[in-house]
């Protein structure tokens, strides 16, 4: 027997309709790419998003067509998102930090018909435009005054383009499983893979992200997503903030410590989200200039492991540091670390032990760890295994890739290696390809990196496995020191000694001027392995 409840498809644009109706005057503040601070609200964004839909419709964009955006977090980007999705077209966010050849590959693979771009990225697109055969026109997210001279095909300033629409347009209703958005994962090897979100998966994810133990922002809060819209839907904030009526503050192109601090302070931001590199820059800026943020209550941090020293720095400021783990294929939230019972009253180092884990999943994500043969491993907090997940916002296939990516129980292998403890707290110990295999046992490169960055002179640390004649692989610690600071190999090893098992201790330390990163801010271990491929441990 079926239930007798309404068939009300979960469509992304219904989120903005709700925001406009119920939280219409709630502000959306942007540091514009052109420079000045721009203020608008959800009612205005809704009105302009309708014009975008109308204009795209007039340009012949139909259900299922792909429209790319290559843009910073701004109000224009946000309204473009909803305008694209409202007619059932697919909003394809392109990561501008990828190499131009990868950008071309992705746009061609997605067969994008229109590209909306910030002025910043016009020169990159001009260089690859002759390869982008599916693109019919470029819309530059600016006004007539700031429109650059460009050779891009049918280029038009966004403000001129939408001025041709009157906004008398109704968003469409269709099946909630219709594709809404796509985002390519920036794998370090092989071709990028397209994750194709549906309206339903995005709305389900927004509801999940809104809970108190997830992003935890409500209508009286202000959220600044430093994490870009092109990095897995700015971790879902582009949907969750309007669905709650949370005020949004968008940082545009300026993500340095001073610029982020200025917005956090002047807009009295309560919640913010970004990768560890961003928080490192903010904390350095605040420490150097002896600054405080009295309104800030929560910093969500993910994308790579949040070091214990960083969690402590925020906790000492009275700010909740919420360590999150997820991935593009998960829309992206997987787990978040909060102090749930019986740990709610913990403080000091004991609290940090929990907050440093990647946390436990909200309702809507299931996880398990398995060995290489797929056998489930115990949740004892010690046993490492391949981390696999399932849920309504987890990918079941990649776009135009004919391969089964789920196991026989419908779980997706994340490529991460993790432990899970009896309370459900998950701890990432590595990417499966980065784990160091020493004498048949595994050493977690992430644990070693986290420990090393706790040394006061260390700015960033990376650990790779290097061939060893006896143990197969042993850890090499690669360290970038903070500017003006000194530390020797012995200083750092002494600092680490006693905090990890003896056999986990790195066999050597290499000092470097900079550590390479991927387009989403993760340490690029393939480049480090290449850099150190001729390296041998002393005495081997
Ligand atoms: P992406 O799809 O670019 O967001 O990358 C997802 C991958 O980033 C995950 O599979 C993890 O390897 C890594 N990652 C994300 N969050 C964390 C975290 N909190 N700690 C460690 N690794 C993380």
Coordinates of C-alpha atoms and ligand atoms in Angstrom, one line a residue:
X1 CA 0.0 0.0 0.0
X2 CA 1.4 3.4 -0.9
X3 CA 1.2 6.4 1.5
X4 CA -1.3 9.1 0.8
X5 CA 1.0 12.1 0.9
X6 CA 1.5 14.7 -1.8
X7 CA 3.9 14.2 -4.6
X8 CA 6.0 17.3 -4.1
X9 CA 9.3 16.9 -6.0
X10 CA 12.4 18.0 -4.2
X11 CA 13.6 20.7 -6.6
X12 CA 16.6 23.0 -6.0
X13 CA 14.8 26.1 -7.2
X14 CA 12.1 25.6 -4.6
X15 CA 14.7 26.4 -2.0
X16 CA 15.2 29.9 -3.5
X17 CA 11.4 30.4 -3.8
X18 CA 11.1 29.7 -0.1
X19 CA 14.0 32.0 0.8
X20 CA 12.5 34.8 -1.3
X21 CA 9.0 34.4 0.3
X22 CA 9.9 33.8 3.9
X23 CA 13.4 35.4 4.2
X24 CA 13.1 37.9 1.3
X25 CA 14.9 40.8 3.1
X26 CA 17.7 38.6 4.4
X27 CA 21.0 40.0 3.0
X28 CA 23.5 38.4 0.6
X29 CA 26.7 40.5 0.8
X30 CA 29.6 40.0 -1.7
X31 CA 33.1 41.4 -2.1
X32 CA 32.6 41.8 -5.8
X33 CA 35.3 40.8 -8.3
X34 CA 35.3 44.4 -9.5
X35 CA 36.2 45.5 -6.0
X36 CA 33.4 47.2 -4.0
X37 CA 31.1 45.4 -1.5
X38 CA 27.7 44.6 -3.0
X39 CA 24.5 44.1 -1.1
X40 CA 21.4 42.3 -2.2
X41 CA 18.8 40.0 -0.6
X42 CA 17.1 36.7 -1.3
X43 CA 14.0 38.4 -2.9
X44 CA 16.2 40.2 -5.4
X45 CA 18.3 37.1 -6.1
X46 CA 15.1 35.2 -6.8
X47 CA 13.8 37.9 -9.2
X48 CA 17.1 38.0 -11.1
X49 CA 17.4 34.2 -11.2
X50 CA 14.0 34.1 -13.0
X51 CA 15.4 36.5 -15.6
X52 CA 18.4 34.2 -16.1
X53 CA 16.0 31.3 -16.7
X54 CA 14.0 33.3 -19.1
X55 CA 17.0 34.5 -21.0
X56 CA 18.6 31.0 -21.2
X57 CA 15.2 29.7 -22.4
X58 CA 15.2 32.4 -25.1
X59 CA 18.7 31.3 -26.1
X60 CA 17.3 27.8 -26.6
X61 CA 18.8 26.1 -23.5
X62 CA 16.6 23.2 -22.6
X63 CA 16.1 20.5 -19.9
X64 CA 19.3 18.5 -19.6
X65 CA 21.6 21.0 -21.4
X66 CA 24.8 21.9 -19.6
X67 CA 25.7 25.4 -18.7
X68 CA 29.1 26.0 -17.2
X69 CA 30.1 28.5 -14.6
X70 CA 33.7 29.4 -14.0
X71 CA 33.4 31.9 -11.2
X72 CA 34.1 33.0 -7.6
X73 CA 31.6 33.1 -4.8
X74 CA 29.4 36.1 -5.7
X75 CA 25.7 37.0 -5.8
X76 CA 25.8 36.8 -9.6
X77 CA 27.1 33.2 -9.5
X78 CA 24.4 32.3 -7.0
X79 CA 21.6 33.6 -9.0
X80 CA 23.0 32.0 -12.1
X81 CA 23.0 28.7 -10.4
X82 CA 19.3 28.8 -9.6
X83 CA 18.5 30.3 -13.0
X84 CA 20.1 27.4 -14.7
X85 CA 18.6 24.7 -12.5
X86 CA 15.1 26.3 -12.6
X87 CA 14.6 25.3 -16.2
X88 CA 16.1 21.8 -15.7
X89 CA 19.4 22.7 -17.3
X90 CA 22.5 21.4 -15.5
X91 CA 24.8 23.8 -13.7
X92 CA 28.4 22.7 -14.3
X93 CA 30.8 24.4 -11.9
X94 CA 34.3 24.4 -13.3
X95 CA 37.3 24.7 -11.0
X96 CA 39.4 27.6 -12.5
X97 CA 42.5 26.4 -10.6
X98 CA 42.8 23.4 -12.8
X99 CA 45.3 23.5 -15.7
X100 CA 43.8 25.0 -18.8
X101 CA 44.1 21.7 -20.7
X102 CA 42.1 20.0 -17.9
X103 CA 39.5 22.8 -18.1
X104 CA 39.2 22.3 -21.8
X105 CA 38.9 18.5 -21.4
X106 CA 36.1 18.9 -18.7
X107 CA 34.1 21.4 -20.8
X108 CA 34.3 19.2 -23.8
X109 CA 33.4 16.1 -21.8
X110 CA 30.4 17.8 -20.3
X111 CA 29.5 19.3 -23.8
X112 CA 28.7 22.7 -22.2
X113 CA 26.6 24.9 -24.5
X114 CA 27.1 28.2 -22.5
X115 CA 29.9 29.3 -20.3
X116 CA 29.4 32.0 -17.6
X117 CA 32.7 33.4 -16.5
X118 CA 34.1 36.0 -14.1
X119 CA 36.3 38.6 -15.7
X120 CA 39.2 37.0 -13.9
X121 CA 39.0 33.9 -16.1
X122 CA 38.4 35.5 -19.5
X123 CA 42.2 35.3 -20.5
X124 CA 42.3 31.6 -19.6
X125 CA 39.2 30.8 -21.6
X126 CA 40.5 32.9 -24.6
X127 CA 43.6 30.6 -24.7
X128 CA 41.5 27.4 -24.9
X129 CA 38.4 28.7 -26.7
X130 CA 39.3 27.2 -30.1
X131 CA 39.2 23.8 -28.5
X132 CA 35.8 24.3 -26.8
X133 CA 33.6 23.2 -29.8
X134 CA 30.4 22.7 -27.9
X135 CA 30.3 26.2 -26.5
X136 CA 27.9 28.6 -28.3
X137 CA 28.4 31.7 -26.2
X138 CA 30.2 33.2 -23.2
X139 CA 28.4 35.4 -20.6
X140 CA 30.8 37.5 -18.6
X141 CA 29.6 38.0 -15.0
X142 CA 29.9 41.8 -15.0
X143 CA 28.3 45.0 -16.2
X144 CA 29.0 47.1 -19.3
X145 CA 31.5 49.3 -17.6
X146 CA 33.7 46.4 -16.5
X147 CA 33.3 44.3 -19.6
X148 CA 36.7 43.5 -21.1
X149 CA 37.6 43.4 -24.8
X150 CA 37.4 39.8 -25.7
X151 CA 37.7 37.4 -28.6
X152 CA 35.3 34.9 -26.9
X153 CA 32.4 33.8 -29.1
X154 CA 29.2 35.8 -28.7
X155 CA 30.5 37.3 -25.5
X156 CA 28.0 39.5 -23.6
X157 CA 28.1 41.3 -20.3
X158 CA 25.8 39.4 -17.9
X159 CA 24.0 42.6 -16.8
X160 CA 23.2 43.5 -20.4
X161 CA 22.1 40.0 -21.2
X162 CA 19.6 39.7 -18.3
X163 CA 18.4 43.3 -18.9
X164 CA 16.8 41.8 -22.0
X165 CA 14.4 39.7 -19.8
X166 CA 11.5 41.1 -17.8
X167 CA 11.4 38.2 -15.3
X168 CA 7.8 37.2 -16.1
X169 CA 8.7 33.5 -16.1
X170 CA 7.7 30.5 -14.1
X171 CA 10.1 27.8 -13.0
X172 CA 9.5 24.4 -14.3
X173 CA 8.4 21.3 -12.4
X174 CA 9.8 18.0 -13.3
X175 CA 10.9 14.7 -11.7
X176 CA 13.1 15.3 -8.6
X177 CA 15.6 12.8 -9.9
X178 CA 16.4 15.1 -12.9
X179 CA 20.1 16.2 -13.0
X180 CA 20.7 19.6 -11.5
X181 CA 24.4 20.2 -11.3
X182 CA 27.7 18.6 -12.1
X183 CA 31.2 18.9 -10.7
X184 CA 34.4 17.1 -11.9
X185 CA 36.7 15.6 -9.3
X186 CA 40.2 16.7 -9.6
X187 CA 41.9 13.4 -9.4
X188 CA 45.7 13.4 -9.2
X189 CA 45.8 10.6 -11.8
X190 CA 43.7 9.8 -14.8
X191 CA 41.0 11.9 -16.4
X192 CA 38.7 14.0 -14.1
X193 CA 35.4 12.3 -13.4
X194 CA 32.0 14.0 -13.5
X195 CA 29.7 13.7 -10.5
X196 CA 26.1 14.4 -11.6
X197 CA 23.9 15.7 -8.8
X198 CA 20.2 15.4 -9.0
X199 CA 17.6 18.0 -7.6
X200 CA 16.6 15.4 -5.0
X201 CA 20.2 14.6 -3.9
X202 CA 21.0 18.4 -3.5
X203 CA 17.8 19.1 -1.5
X204 CA 18.3 16.0 0.7
X205 CA 21.9 17.1 1.3
X206 CA 20.7 20.7 2.2
X207 CA 18.3 19.3 4.8
X208 CA 21.1 17.1 6.2
X209 CA 23.6 20.0 6.2
X210 CA 21.2 22.2 8.2
X211 CA 21.0 20.1 11.3
X212 CA 22.6 21.5 14.5
X213 CA 25.4 19.0 14.5
X214 CA 26.2 19.7 10.9
X215 CA 26.7 23.2 9.6
X216 CA 24.4 24.4 12.3
X217 CA 23.4 27.8 10.9
X218 CA 19.9 29.1 11.2
X219 CA 17.9 32.2 10.1
X220 CA 19.5 34.5 12.7
X221 CA 23.0 33.5 11.7
X222 CA 25.5 34.8 9.1
X223 CA 27.5 32.3 7.0
X224 CA 30.6 33.0 5.0
X225 CA 31.5 30.1 2.7
X226 CA 35.2 30.6 1.8
X227 CA 34.9 27.2 0.2
X228 CA 34.1 27.9 -3.5
X229 CA 30.9 27.2 -5.2
X230 CA 33.0 25.1 -7.6
X231 CA 34.2 22.9 -4.8
X232 CA 31.3 20.4 -4.3
X233 CA 28.5 23.1 -4.1
X234 CA 30.5 25.1 -1.5
X235 CA 29.9 22.1 0.7
X236 CA 26.2 22.4 0.0
X237 CA 26.0 26.0 1.5
X238 CA 24.6 27.4 -1.7
X239 CA 21.5 25.3 -0.9
X240 CA 21.5 25.0 2.8
X241 CA 21.9 28.8 3.6
X242 CA 18.9 30.0 1.5
X243 CA 16.8 27.0 2.7
X244 CA 17.3 28.3 6.3
X245 CA 17.2 32.0 5.5
X246 CA 20.8 32.4 6.8
X247 CA 22.5 35.7 5.7
X248 CA 25.2 34.9 3.2
X249 CA 28.6 36.7 2.9
X250 CA 30.5 35.9 -0.2
X251 CA 34.2 36.6 -0.5
X252 CA 34.6 36.9 -4.3
X253 CA 38.2 36.5 -5.4
X254 CA 39.9 37.5 -2.2
X255 CA 40.6 34.6 0.1
X256 CA 43.7 35.8 1.9
X257 CA 43.8 36.2 5.7
X258 CA 43.3 40.0 5.8
X259 CA 40.4 40.0 3.3
X260 CA 38.6 37.1 5.0
X261 CA 39.1 38.7 8.4
X262 CA 37.7 42.0 7.2
X263 CA 34.5 40.4 6.0
X264 CA 34.1 38.2 9.1
X265 CA 34.5 41.3 11.3
X266 CA 32.4 43.9 9.4
X267 CA 29.5 41.6 8.6
X268 CA 29.5 40.0 12.1
X269 CA 29.8 36.5 10.6
X270 CA 28.8 33.7 13.0
X271 CA 29.6 30.6 10.8
X272 CA 32.2 30.1 8.2
X273 CA 33.6 27.1 6.2
X274 CA 36.8 26.4 4.3
X275 CA 39.9 24.3 3.9
X276 CA 42.8 24.3 6.5
X277 CA 45.0 26.5 4.3
X278 CA 42.5 29.3 4.5
X279 CA 42.3 29.1 8.3
X280 CA 46.1 29.0 8.5
X281 CA 46.2 32.3 6.7
X282 CA 43.4 33.8 8.9
X283 CA 45.0 32.7 12.1
X284 CA 48.4 34.0 11.1
X285 CA 46.9 37.3 10.2
X286 CA 45.0 37.5 13.5
X287 CA 48.0 36.5 15.6
X288 CA 50.4 39.0 13.8
X289 CA 48.0 41.9 14.3
X290 CA 46.5 40.8 17.6
X291 CA 42.9 40.7 16.3
X292 CA 39.7 39.2 17.7
X293 CA 36.4 38.0 16.2
X294 CA 33.8 38.3 18.9
X295 CA 30.9 37.3 16.7
X296 CA 32.4 34.2 15.2
X297 CA 30.9 31.0 16.7
X298 CA 31.7 28.2 14.3
X299 CA 34.5 27.3 11.8
X300 CA 33.8 24.3 9.6
X301 CA 37.0 22.8 8.2
X302 CA 37.5 20.0 5.8
X303 CA 38.9 19.1 2.4
X304 CA 42.0 17.8 4.2
X305 CA 42.8 17.0 7.8
X306 CA 42.4 19.9 10.3
X307 CA 45.5 19.9 12.4
X308 CA 45.1 19.6 16.2
X309 CA 47.0 22.9 16.7
X310 CA 44.4 24.7 14.5
X311 CA 41.4 23.2 16.4
X312 CA 43.0 24.3 19.6
X313 CA 43.6 27.9 18.3
X314 CA 39.9 28.2 17.5
X315 CA 38.7 26.6 20.7
X316 CA 41.0 29.0 22.7
X317 CA 39.2 31.8 20.9
X318 CA 35.8 30.4 22.1
X319 CA 35.0 29.3 18.6
X320 CA 33.6 25.8 17.8
X321 CA 36.0 24.1 15.4
X322 CA 34.0 21.6 13.4
X323 CA 36.2 19.1 11.6
X324 CA 34.3 17.7 8.6
X325 CA 35.1 15.0 6.0
X326 CA 33.5 14.5 2.7
X327 CA 34.1 14.4 -1.0
X328 CA 32.7 15.6 -4.3
X329 CA 31.0 12.3 -4.8
X330 CA 29.1 12.8 -1.5
X331 CA 27.7 16.3 -2.3
X332 CA 30.0 16.5 -0.2
X333 CA 29.2 16.0 3.6
X334 CA 30.2 12.6 5.0
X335 CA 31.0 13.1 8.7
X336 CA 31.4 15.9 11.2
X337 CA 33.1 15.9 14.6
X338 CA 31.0 17.1 17.5
X339 CA 31.2 16.2 21.2
X340 CA 28.1 13.9 21.5
X341 CA 27.3 12.0 24.6
X342 CA 29.1 10.5 26.5
X343 CA 31.7 13.1 25.5
X344 CA 29.7 16.3 25.7
X345 CA 31.4 17.5 28.9
X346 CA 34.9 16.8 27.9
X347 CA 37.4 19.7 27.8
X348 CA 41.1 20.3 27.1
X349 CA 43.2 17.6 25.5
X350 CA 40.5 15.0 25.9
X351 CA 38.0 17.1 23.9
X352 CA 40.7 17.7 21.2
X353 CA 41.2 13.9 20.9
X354 CA 37.5 13.7 19.7
X355 CA 37.4 16.9 17.8
X356 CA 40.4 15.9 15.8
X357 CA 38.7 12.8 14.4
X358 CA 36.7 13.3 11.2
X359 CA 33.6 12.7 13.2
X360 CA 30.4 10.7 12.7
X361 CA 27.9 10.8 9.8
X362 CA 24.6 12.7 10.1
X363 CA 21.4 10.8 9.2
X364 CA 21.6 10.2 5.4
X365 CA 25.1 8.8 5.3
X366 CA 26.0 5.2 6.1
X367 CA 29.6 4.0 6.3
X368 CA 31.6 0.9 6.8
X369 CA 35.3 -0.2 6.6
X370 CA 36.4 -3.3 4.8
X371 CA 39.6 -5.1 3.9
X372 CA 40.7 -5.4 0.3
X373 CA 38.5 -8.5 -0.2
X374 CA 35.4 -6.5 0.9
X375 CA 35.0 -8.1 4.3
X376 CA 33.7 -5.7 6.9
X377 CA 36.2 -4.8 9.7
X378 CA 35.4 -4.0 13.3
X379 CA 34.6 -0.6 14.7
X380 CA 37.3 -0.7 17.4
X381 CA 39.0 2.6 16.7
X382 CA 42.2 0.7 15.8
X383 CA 41.6 -1.5 12.7
X384 CA 42.3 0.4 9.4
X385 CA 40.2 -0.4 6.3
X386 CA 38.8 1.0 3.1
X387 CA 36.1 3.5 3.9
X388 CA 32.9 2.9 2.0
X389 CA 29.7 4.9 2.1
X390 CA 26.1 5.0 0.9
X391 CA 23.2 7.4 1.0
X392 CA 20.8 9.5 -1.0
X393 CA 23.4 12.2 -1.8
X394 CA 26.2 9.7 -2.7
X395 CA 27.2 9.1 -6.4
X396 CA 26.2 5.7 -7.9
X397 CA 28.1 6.3 -11.2
X398 CA 30.3 8.9 -13.0
X399 CA 29.0 10.9 -15.9
X400 CA 29.7 9.1 -19.3
X401 CA 31.9 6.5 -17.6
X402 CA 30.7 2.9 -18.1
X403 CA 31.9 1.3 -14.9
X404 CA 30.3 0.0 -11.8
X405 CA 31.5 2.1 -8.8
X406 CA 29.4 0.4 -6.0
X407 CA 30.0 -2.8 -4.2
X408 CA 27.3 -5.5 -4.1
X409 CA 25.6 -3.8 -1.1
X410 CA 25.5 -0.4 -2.9
X411 CA 28.4 1.2 -1.1
X412 CA 30.9 3.5 -2.8
X413 CA 34.6 3.1 -2.1
X414 CA 35.9 6.5 -1.1
X415 CA 39.5 5.7 -1.7
X416 CA 40.2 6.8 1.9
X417 CA 41.6 4.5 4.6
X418 CA 40.0 4.9 8.1
X419 CA 39.3 3.6 11.5
X420 CA 35.8 3.8 13.1
X421 CA 35.5 3.6 16.9
X422 CA 32.6 2.0 18.9
X423 CA 30.8 5.4 19.1
X424 CA 30.9 5.8 15.3
X425 CA 33.7 8.4 15.2
X426 CA 35.7 7.9 12.0
X427 CA 39.3 8.8 11.6
X428 CA 40.9 9.1 8.2
X429 CA 44.4 7.6 8.3
X430 CA 45.2 8.0 4.6
X431 CA 44.2 7.9 1.0
X432 CA 44.5 4.3 0.0
X433 CA 47.3 5.1 -2.4
X434 CA 49.3 7.2 0.2
X435 CA 49.3 4.8 3.1
X436 CA 52.9 3.7 3.9
X437 CA 53.3 0.0 3.9
X438 CA 56.2 -0.8 6.2
X439 CA 57.0 -4.5 6.9
X440 CA 53.5 -5.6 6.0
X441 CA 51.9 -3.0 8.4
X442 CA 50.3 0.3 7.5
X443 CA 51.6 3.7 8.7
X444 CA 49.3 6.7 8.4
X445 CA 50.9 9.6 6.6
X446 CA 48.2 11.9 7.8
X447 CA 48.9 11.2 11.5
X448 CA 52.5 11.9 11.0
X449 CA 51.7 15.2 9.1
X450 CA 49.3 16.3 11.8
X451 CA 51.9 15.7 14.5
X452 CA 54.7 17.5 12.6
X453 CA 52.7 20.6 12.0
X454 CA 52.2 20.8 15.8
X455 CA 55.9 21.9 16.0
X456 CA 55.9 25.7 16.4
X457 CA 58.4 26.2 13.6
X458 CA 56.6 24.0 11.0
X459 CA 54.3 25.7 8.4
X460 CA 53.3 22.6 6.5
X461 CA 54.4 19.0 6.4
X462 CA 53.9 16.1 4.0
X463 CA 54.8 12.4 4.4
X464 CA 55.5 10.0 1.6
X465 CA 56.5 6.4 1.6
X466 CA 60.0 5.9 0.1
X467 CA 61.4 2.5 -0.9
X468 CA 63.4 0.7 1.8
X469 CA 65.4 -2.4 1.1
X470 CA 64.3 -4.2 4.3
X471 CA 60.8 -2.7 5.2
X472 CA 59.5 -2.2 1.6
X473 CA 58.6 1.4 2.5
X474 CA 59.5 3.9 5.2
X475 CA 58.1 7.4 5.9
X476 CA 60.0 10.4 4.7
X477 CA 58.8 13.7 6.3
X478 CA 58.9 16.7 4.0
X479 CA 58.8 20.0 5.9
X480 CA 58.3 23.6 5.0
X481 CA 59.4 25.9 7.9
X482 CA 57.5 29.1 8.9
X483 CA 59.2 32.2 7.5
X484 CA 62.0 33.4 9.8
X485 CA 61.8 30.2 12.0
X486 CA 64.5 27.6 12.4
X487 CA 64.3 23.9 13.4
X488 CA 66.7 21.0 12.7
X489 CA 65.8 17.5 11.9
X490 CA 66.7 16.4 15.4
X491 CA 64.4 19.2 16.9
X492 CA 61.4 17.9 15.0
X493 CA 62.1 14.2 15.6
X494 CA 62.5 15.0 19.3
X495 CA 59.2 16.8 19.3
X496 CA 57.5 13.8 17.6
X497 CA 59.2 11.1 19.8
X498 CA 56.9 9.5 22.3
X499 CA 53.7 10.8 20.7
X500 CA 53.5 7.9 18.2
X501 CA 54.7 4.3 18.0
X502 CA 58.5 4.1 17.6
X503 CA 58.2 2.2 14.3
X504 CA 56.1 5.0 12.9
X505 CA 58.9 7.6 13.3
X506 CA 60.0 9.1 10.0
X507 CA 63.4 7.7 8.9
X508 CA 64.4 11.2 7.6
X509 CA 63.3 14.8 7.1
X510 CA 63.7 16.8 4.0
X511 CA 63.3 20.6 4.2
X512 CA 61.7 22.3 1.2
X513 CA 60.7 25.9 0.3
X514 CA 57.2 25.0 -0.7
X515 CA 54.8 22.0 -0.8
X516 CA 52.8 21.6 -4.0
X517 CA 49.0 21.5 -3.8
X518 CA 46.1 20.3 -6.0
X519 CA 43.5 22.6 -7.4
X520 CA 41.4 22.0 -4.3
X521 CA 44.1 22.7 -1.8
X522 CA 45.3 19.2 -1.0
X523 CA 48.9 18.2 -0.8
X524 CA 50.0 16.9 -4.2
X525 CA 51.7 13.7 -3.2
X526 CA 52.3 12.6 -6.8
X527 CA 54.5 15.6 -7.4
X528 CA 56.4 15.0 -4.1
X529 CA 56.9 11.3 -5.1
X530 CA 58.3 12.5 -8.4
X531 CA 60.5 15.1 -6.7
X532 CA 61.9 12.5 -4.3
X533 CA 62.0 9.6 -6.7
X534 CA 65.8 9.4 -6.6
X535 CA 66.0 9.8 -2.8
X536 CA 67.4 7.0 -0.7
X537 CA 67.5 6.9 3.1
X538 CA 70.8 7.6 4.8
X539 CA 72.7 4.3 5.2
X540 CA 70.6 2.2 2.8
Ligands
LIG1 P1 37.2 16.4 -2.9 O1 36.3 15.6 -3.6 O2 38.1 17.3 -3.8 O3 36.6 17.3 -1.8 O4 38.2 15.5 -2.1 C1 37.8 14.5 -1.2 C2 38.9 13.9 -0.5 O5 39.5 14.9 0.4 C3 38.5 12.8 0.5 O6 38.3 11.6 -0.1 C4 39.7 12.8 1.5 O7 40.8 12.1 1.0 C5 40.0 14.3 1.5 N1 39.4 14.9 2.7 C6 38.3 15.6 2.8 N2 38.1 16.0 4.0 C7 39.1 15.5 4.8 C8 39.4 15.6 6.2 N3 38.7 16.3 7.1 N4 40.5 14.9 6.6 C9 41.3 14.2 5.8 N5 41.0 14.2 4.4 C10 39.9 14.8 4.0

